[in-house]
Amino acid sequence: MAILQLFERFLMSTGFTSITWQEILMICVGCLLLYLAIVKKFEPLLLLPIGFGAVLVNLPLTGLMDDGGLIRYFYFGIEAGIFPPLIFLGIGAMTDFGPLLSKPQTFLLGAAAQLGIFITLLGAKAMGFTFAEACSIGIIGGADGPTAIYLTSKLADHLLGPIAVAAYSYMALVPIIQPPIIKLLTTKKERMIVMSEVKPVPQKIKVLFPIIMTIIASLLVPAAAPLIGMLMLGNLLREAGVVDRLSKTAQNELINIVTIFLATAVGSKMSAEHFLTLSTIKILVLGCIAFSIGTAGGVLLGKLMCVLSKGKINPMIGAAGVSAVPMAARVVQKVGQKENPSNFLLMNAMGPNVAGVIGSAVAAGILLSLN
């Protein structure tokens, strides 16, 4: 009899007796993300740990997100605003700002591509979200996962799961979403425009740029200092030429370790109670709209610059103004070569692409300062 009671007690302690259909559904969603990462290779460095985190958090009785739970400690890095700036440190160390500095007018294209953030913010507010929630949803339009996570963790922590999934999903779908928008807004003649080569930039300017940018951006938008500061510190490590070990660490070991913790912690916010809501569907739809408007904003300003430059600027490079580096720039290159096989737009597109990284960080700082 005692053995039967012990066996019954053991059965009651298993998750099989308490798992709900909602948790089963979310485990399936997590497995879908794993499938997209492993089989389809959509943003695998991020979707794989996010998907596994979603599976873990929906397994009942594990206590992983309770006080003292393992994943709860992972999430502290997001909650305290540590992980996203560290990701920016690694991005800065991997980024060459030369194309942007060679053609500084492309700064404007990076700014124009942030249009989707603010238009979607208004749309989200009209749909009943609070201003803080609307800001967090709008930032998806910047196509910058770490920035979306950083802002959402500060303003609308309860929406982190769907917003992070939307941000990274649309980043992965850049090659599918952007080409139709580019072709809709440009003519064949415009897409065939061959731009002048990107000229080398003196090393002195590359070293001074991150220092000056940090000072100006932080004075203009103090709330953006954690993201901009770490981005520029990483770039300074790269360009200074005297700390190669630190630069390589930021580009490899550091960013890889932080990515594991950050993405797993993001997945842990995809619990059934937080994810299976009407708000999630609205966020996914608004996120797609935000990303599409951001792409269109960059292309439309590109068309204006094309006219003002008398046909010297290919308006397609404006689509790279969203900060999905370097995917958006590669999309521009691919679309351009379909129209003109001898056209190489990649380096010209990298200018607005890296400008978009700066633009999305500044936009996040502006939104933080308004709340």
XYZ file of N, CA and C in Angstrom, residues 221-367:
441
model
N 20.138 62.933 -27.151
C 19.150 61.990 -26.614
C 19.826 61.168 -25.510
N 19.892 61.700 -24.283
C 20.608 60.995 -23.205
C 20.147 59.554 -22.988
N 18.854 59.276 -23.199
C 18.334 57.924 -22.967
C 18.903 56.908 -23.938
N 19.477 57.385 -25.068
C 20.048 56.471 -26.052
C 21.503 56.128 -25.751
N 22.082 56.741 -24.723
C 23.506 56.575 -24.434
C 23.938 55.124 -24.218
N 23.158 54.279 -23.499
C 23.614 52.890 -23.313
C 23.805 52.142 -24.629
N 22.880 52.326 -25.580
C 22.977 51.619 -26.856
C 24.021 52.265 -27.772
N 23.916 53.575 -27.953
C 24.867 54.275 -28.817
C 26.278 54.163 -28.261
N 26.420 54.339 -26.947
C 27.739 54.292 -26.323
C 28.424 52.953 -26.530
N 27.690 51.859 -26.329
C 28.287 50.534 -26.506
C 28.561 50.232 -27.979
N 27.664 50.685 -28.871
C 27.891 50.494 -30.304
C 29.192 51.174 -30.728
N 29.370 52.407 -30.275
C 30.546 53.175 -30.669
C 31.812 52.703 -29.960
N 31.684 52.223 -28.727
C 32.843 51.652 -28.051
C 33.342 50.427 -28.820
N 32.411 49.564 -29.225
C 32.799 48.398 -30.009
C 33.492 48.796 -31.298
N 32.972 49.841 -31.970
C 33.590 50.292 -33.215
C 34.963 50.904 -32.970
N 35.110 51.608 -31.854
C 36.410 52.193 -31.517
C 37.438 51.090 -31.240
N 37.011 50.006 -30.583
C 37.908 48.870 -30.368
C 38.411 48.326 -31.705
N 37.513 48.319 -32.683
C 37.854 47.813 -34.019
C 38.826 48.732 -34.746
N 38.536 50.041 -34.719
C 39.262 50.987 -35.556
C 40.536 51.534 -34.921
N 40.650 51.475 -33.592
C 41.815 52.065 -32.928
C 43.105 51.367 -33.326
N 43.031 50.055 -33.573
C 44.211 49.325 -34.018
C 45.192 48.959 -32.928
N 44.823 49.205 -31.676
C 45.755 48.926 -30.572
C 45.194 47.914 -29.575
N 43.960 47.473 -29.801
C 43.336 46.516 -28.872
C 42.668 45.401 -29.661
N 43.420 44.767 -30.525
C 42.870 43.712 -31.379
C 42.249 42.578 -30.560
N 42.872 42.235 -29.429
C 42.336 41.161 -28.591
C 40.941 41.507 -28.088
N 40.755 42.753 -27.647
C 39.448 43.178 -27.152
C 38.430 43.224 -28.284
N 38.857 43.687 -29.441
C 37.960 43.761 -30.587
C 37.491 42.369 -31.001
N 38.425 41.425 -31.067
C 38.064 40.058 -31.454
C 37.169 39.391 -30.415
N 37.424 39.689 -29.134
C 36.576 39.134 -28.073
C 35.149 39.661 -28.189
N 35.018 40.976 -28.438
C 33.688 41.576 -28.582
C 32.961 41.002 -29.791
N 33.705 40.734 -30.878
C 33.098 40.224 -32.105
C 32.705 38.753 -32.005
N 33.370 38.015 -31.150
C 33.171 36.564 -31.120
C 32.668 36.065 -29.771
N 33.583 35.832 -28.824
C 33.204 35.182 -27.567
C 32.119 35.943 -26.810
N 32.303 37.262 -26.650
C 31.353 38.036 -25.842
C 29.959 38.040 -26.453
N 29.863 38.393 -27.729
C 28.542 38.504 -28.347
C 27.870 37.137 -28.442
N 28.655 36.078 -28.607
C 28.069 34.732 -28.662
C 27.505 34.312 -27.309
N 28.243 34.568 -26.242
C 27.779 34.209 -24.903
C 26.521 34.995 -24.539
N 26.563 36.301 -24.791
C 25.416 37.147 -24.452
C 24.195 36.751 -25.280
N 24.400 36.384 -26.551
C 23.285 35.970 -27.409
C 22.575 34.754 -26.835
N 23.338 33.795 -26.320
C 22.730 32.599 -25.722
C 21.836 32.991 -24.548
N 22.367 33.814 -23.641
C 21.597 34.213 -22.462
C 20.387 35.065 -22.843
N 20.620 36.048 -23.718
C 19.544 36.981 -24.078
C 18.410 36.265 -24.808
N 18.746 35.463 -25.823
C 17.712 34.818 -26.628
C 16.935 33.778 -25.816
N 17.627 33.039 -24.956
C 16.930 32.067 -24.112
C 15.988 32.772 -23.145
N 16.453 33.899 -22.599
C 15.614 34.665 -21.683
C 14.404 35.254 -22.400
N 14.574 35.689 -23.653
C 13.448 36.196 -24.438
C 12.421 35.089 -24.648
N 12.898 33.897 -24.989
C 11.993 32.765 -25.176
C 11.211 32.449 -23.920
N 11.819 32.709 -22.766
C 11.151 32.421 -21.496
C 9.954 33.334 -21.244
N 9.836 34.417 -22.006
C 8.671 35.313 -21.872
C 7.520 34.867 -22.762
N 7.698 33.734 -23.440
C 6.639 33.232 -24.323
C 5.793 32.185 -23.616
N 5.453 32.470 -22.393
C 4.567 31.558 -21.667
C 3.156 31.667 -22.228
N 2.372 30.621 -22.036
C 1.017 30.591 -22.593
C 0.184 31.785 -22.127
N 0.312 32.150 -20.860
C -0.524 33.228 -20.327
C -0.188 34.582 -20.941
N 1.065 34.765 -21.354
C 1.465 36.044 -21.938
C 1.343 36.077 -23.456
N 1.486 34.902 -24.102
C 1.577 34.874 -25.555
C 0.246 34.618 -26.250
N -0.582 33.781 -25.671
C -1.841 33.419 -26.324
C -2.933 34.447 -26.021
N -2.772 35.613 -26.606
C -3.729 36.699 -26.402
C -4.014 37.371 -27.741
N -5.102 38.141 -27.778
C -5.435 38.913 -28.971
C -4.345 39.943 -29.258
N -3.716 40.444 -28.190
C -2.655 41.437 -28.349
C -1.507 40.894 -29.196
N -1.204 39.610 -29.052
C -0.108 39.011 -29.820
C -0.383 39.091 -31.318
N -1.626 38.780 -31.718
C -1.987 38.856 -33.140
C -1.862 40.300 -33.632
N -2.340 41.236 -32.830
C -2.239 42.649 -33.205
C -0.778 43.065 -33.360
N 0.074 42.600 -32.453
C 1.494 42.963 -32.489
C 2.157 42.414 -33.743
N 1.857 41.176 -34.107
C 2.445 40.580 -35.301
C 2.025 41.333 -36.562
N 0.754 41.738 -36.614
C 0.266 42.500 -37.777
C 0.896 43.886 -37.810
N 0.891 44.568 -36.659
C 1.469 45.909 -36.594
C 2.969 45.882 -36.875
N 3.641 44.822 -36.431
C 5.072 44.705 -36.681
C 5.379 44.618 -38.164
N 4.575 43.857 -38.882
C 4.754 43.742 -40.337
C 4.514 45.090 -41.009
N 3.487 45.803 -40.540
C 3.192 47.133 -41.087
C 4.346 48.081 -40.807
N 4.869 48.039 -39.590
C 5.976 48.920 -39.199
C 7.197 48.686 -40.079
N 7.519 47.417 -40.282
C 8.692 47.080 -41.088
C 8.491 47.515 -42.542
N 7.281 47.314 -43.065
C 6.990 47.676 -44.451
C 7.046 49.188 -44.656
N 6.500 49.929 -43.694
C 6.528 51.398 -43.805
C 7.957 51.908 -43.696
N 8.755 51.293 -42.813
C 10.151 51.694 -42.687
C 10.897 51.503 -44.001
N 10.685 50.357 -44.636
C 11.314 50.095 -45.939
C 10.855 51.120 -46.975
N 9.543 51.376 -47.008
C 8.996 52.332 -47.975
C 9.522 53.738 -47.717
N 9.639 54.123 -46.461
C 10.149 55.459 -46.127
C 11.555 55.669 -46.662
N 12.409 54.655 -46.499
C 13.774 54.768 -47.009
C 13.808 54.857 -48.526
N 12.994 54.037 -49.203
C 12.975 54.039 -50.673
C 12.451 55.368 -51.210
N 11.403 55.903 -50.578
C 10.824 57.167 -51.061
C 11.806 58.330 -50.917
N 12.544 58.366 -49.796
C 13.561 59.413 -49.675
C 14.670 59.168 -50.696
N 14.963 57.882 -50.956
C 15.946 57.559 -51.983
C 15.541 58.080 -53.343
N 14.252 58.012 -53.651
C 13.760 58.547 -54.930
C 13.953 60.057 -54.997
N 13.687 60.733 -53.873
C 13.888 62.186 -53.837
C 15.363 62.526 -54.030
N 16.230 61.780 -53.358
C 17.662 62.029 -53.493
C 18.144 61.704 -54.904
N 17.492 60.735 -55.538
C 17.819 60.403 -56.923
C 17.539 61.586 -57.846
N 16.388 62.213 -57.627
C 16.011 63.379 -58.440
C 16.968 64.539 -58.189
N 17.242 64.810 -56.904
C 18.107 65.939 -56.546
C 19.546 65.729 -57.020
N 19.971 64.479 -57.090
C 21.346 64.186 -57.536
C 21.424 63.980 -59.044
N 20.291 64.183 -59.730
C 20.203 64.010 -61.174
C 20.575 62.583 -61.597
N 20.001 61.633 -60.858
C 20.156 60.234 -61.242
C 21.417 59.548 -60.788
N 22.114 60.120 -59.821
C 23.362 59.511 -59.365
C 23.159 58.546 -58.185
N 21.988 58.621 -57.560
C 21.710 57.756 -56.405
C 20.612 56.771 -56.770
N 20.893 55.502 -56.580
C 19.892 54.461 -56.805
C 18.943 54.443 -55.599
N 17.650 54.726 -55.815
C 16.729 54.838 -54.679
C 16.562 53.552 -53.874
N 16.939 52.415 -54.464
C 16.795 51.149 -53.746
C 17.619 51.100 -52.473
N 18.738 51.827 -52.422
C 19.590 51.740 -51.229
C 18.870 52.275 -49.989
N 17.787 53.046 -50.212
C 17.005 53.530 -49.081
C 16.357 52.398 -48.303
N 16.073 51.282 -48.983
C 15.462 50.133 -48.312
C 16.397 49.549 -47.267
N 17.706 49.755 -47.440
C 18.688 49.244 -46.490
C 18.764 50.110 -45.240
N 17.965 51.169 -45.196
C 17.979 52.057 -44.031
C 17.439 51.416 -42.770
N 16.672 50.319 -42.910
C 16.297 49.557 -41.719
C 17.557 48.869 -41.218
N 17.631 48.633 -39.913
C 18.926 48.219 -39.368
C 19.150 46.717 -39.334
N 18.557 45.995 -40.270
C 18.819 44.552 -40.377
C 20.138 44.378 -41.129
N 21.238 44.441 -40.377
C 22.576 44.407 -40.979
C 23.072 42.964 -41.044
N 23.660 42.542 -42.159
C 23.732 43.211 -43.470
C 22.669 42.704 -44.439
N 21.634 42.053 -43.915
C 20.644 41.407 -44.785
C 19.964 42.383 -45.734
N 19.575 43.561 -45.205
C 18.869 44.527 -46.044
C 19.764 45.016 -47.178
N 21.051 45.224 -46.889
C 21.987 45.659 -47.935
C 22.149 44.568 -48.991
N 22.159 43.315 -48.568
C 22.282 42.203 -49.523
C 21.054 42.092 -50.416
N 19.878 42.396 -49.850
C 18.650 42.375 -50.646
C 18.736 43.415 -51.757
N 19.199 44.613 -51.416
C 19.355 45.675 -52.422
C 20.319 45.231 -53.514
N 21.430 44.629 -53.098
C 22.411 44.140 -54.064
C 21.792 43.096 -55.002
N 21.018 42.180 -54.441
C 20.418 41.105 -55.231
C 19.389 41.639 -56.214
N 18.511 42.545 -55.735
C 17.489 43.117 -56.618
C 18.142 43.936 -57.726
N 19.193 44.688 -57.372
C 19.897 45.502 -58.358
C 20.545 44.660 -59.446
N 21.128 43.527 -59.062
C 21.801 42.688 -60.045
C 20.822 41.937 -60.948
N 19.605 41.737 -60.475
C 18.598 41.133 -61.345
C 18.266 42.060 -62.509
N 18.277 43.367 -62.227
C 17.970 44.349 -63.270
C 19.201 44.659 -64.126
N 20.366 44.647 -63.472
C 21.613 44.998 -64.156
C 22.739 44.160 -63.552
N 23.090 43.030 -64.192
C 24.080 42.108 -63.624
C 25.433 42.741 -63.306
N 25.763 43.859 -63.931
C 27.057 44.508 -63.697
C 26.991 45.557 -62.584
N 25.828 45.655 -61.940
C 25.646 46.672 -60.895
C 25.977 46.077 -59.518
N 26.854 46.720 -58.792
C 27.244 46.255 -57.462
C 26.919 47.355 -56.441
N 25.798 47.175 -55.758
C 25.288 48.211 -54.850
C 25.571 47.927 -53.379
N 26.205 46.786 -53.087
C 26.332 46.354 -51.695
C 26.984 47.401 -50.799
N 28.138 47.916 -51.199
C 28.854 48.866 -50.343
C 28.093 50.177 -50.212
N 27.422 50.606 -51.297
C 26.602 51.817 -51.209
C 25.408 51.602 -50.285
N 24.863 50.383 -50.294
C 23.723 50.077 -49.429
C 24.138 49.940 -47.966
N 25.404 49.602 -47.715
C 25.865 49.445 -46.339
C 25.868 50.776 -45.590
N 25.981 51.882 -46.318
C 25.943 53.196 -45.666
C 24.638 53.424 -44.929
N 23.494 53.409 -45.643
C 22.213 53.565 -44.938
C 21.919 52.414 -43.979
N 22.474 51.225 -44.254
C 22.228 50.073 -43.384
C 22.792 50.311 -41.981
N 24.048 50.741 -41.902
C 24.632 51.004 -40.577
C 24.072 52.286 -39.975
N 23.637 53.223 -40.846
C 22.963 54.424 -40.337
C 21.658 54.038 -39.659
N 21.015 52.983 -40.177
C 19.775 52.504 -39.577
C 19.976 51.974 -38.176
N 21.132 51.347 -37.914
C 21.433 50.871 -36.567
C 21.482 52.044 -35.598
N 22.175 53.102 -36.014
C 22.251 54.307 -35.181
C 20.870 54.933 -35.039
N 20.132 54.987 -36.154
C 18.814 55.612 -36.143
C 17.841 54.913 -35.222
N 17.834 53.580 -35.219
C 16.902 52.851 -34.363
C 17.243 53.031 -32.890
N 18.547 53.110 -32.576
C 18.961 53.343 -31.180
C 18.546 54.734 -30.714
N 18.709 55.718 -31.594
C 18.290 57.080 -31.246
C 16.776 57.159 -31.102
N 16.053 56.471 -32.006
C 14.583 56.450 -31.921
C 14.136 55.841 -30.596
N 14.801 54.752 -30.180
C 14.464 54.131 -28.892
C 14.706 55.095 -27.740
N 15.804 55.850 -27.825
C 16.074 56.836 -26.781
C 15.027 57.931 -26.718
N 14.561 58.355 -27.906
C 13.511 59.375 -27.950
C 12.230 58.858 -27.295
N 11.857 57.619 -27.639
C 10.641 57.032 -27.077
C 10.761 56.847 -25.570
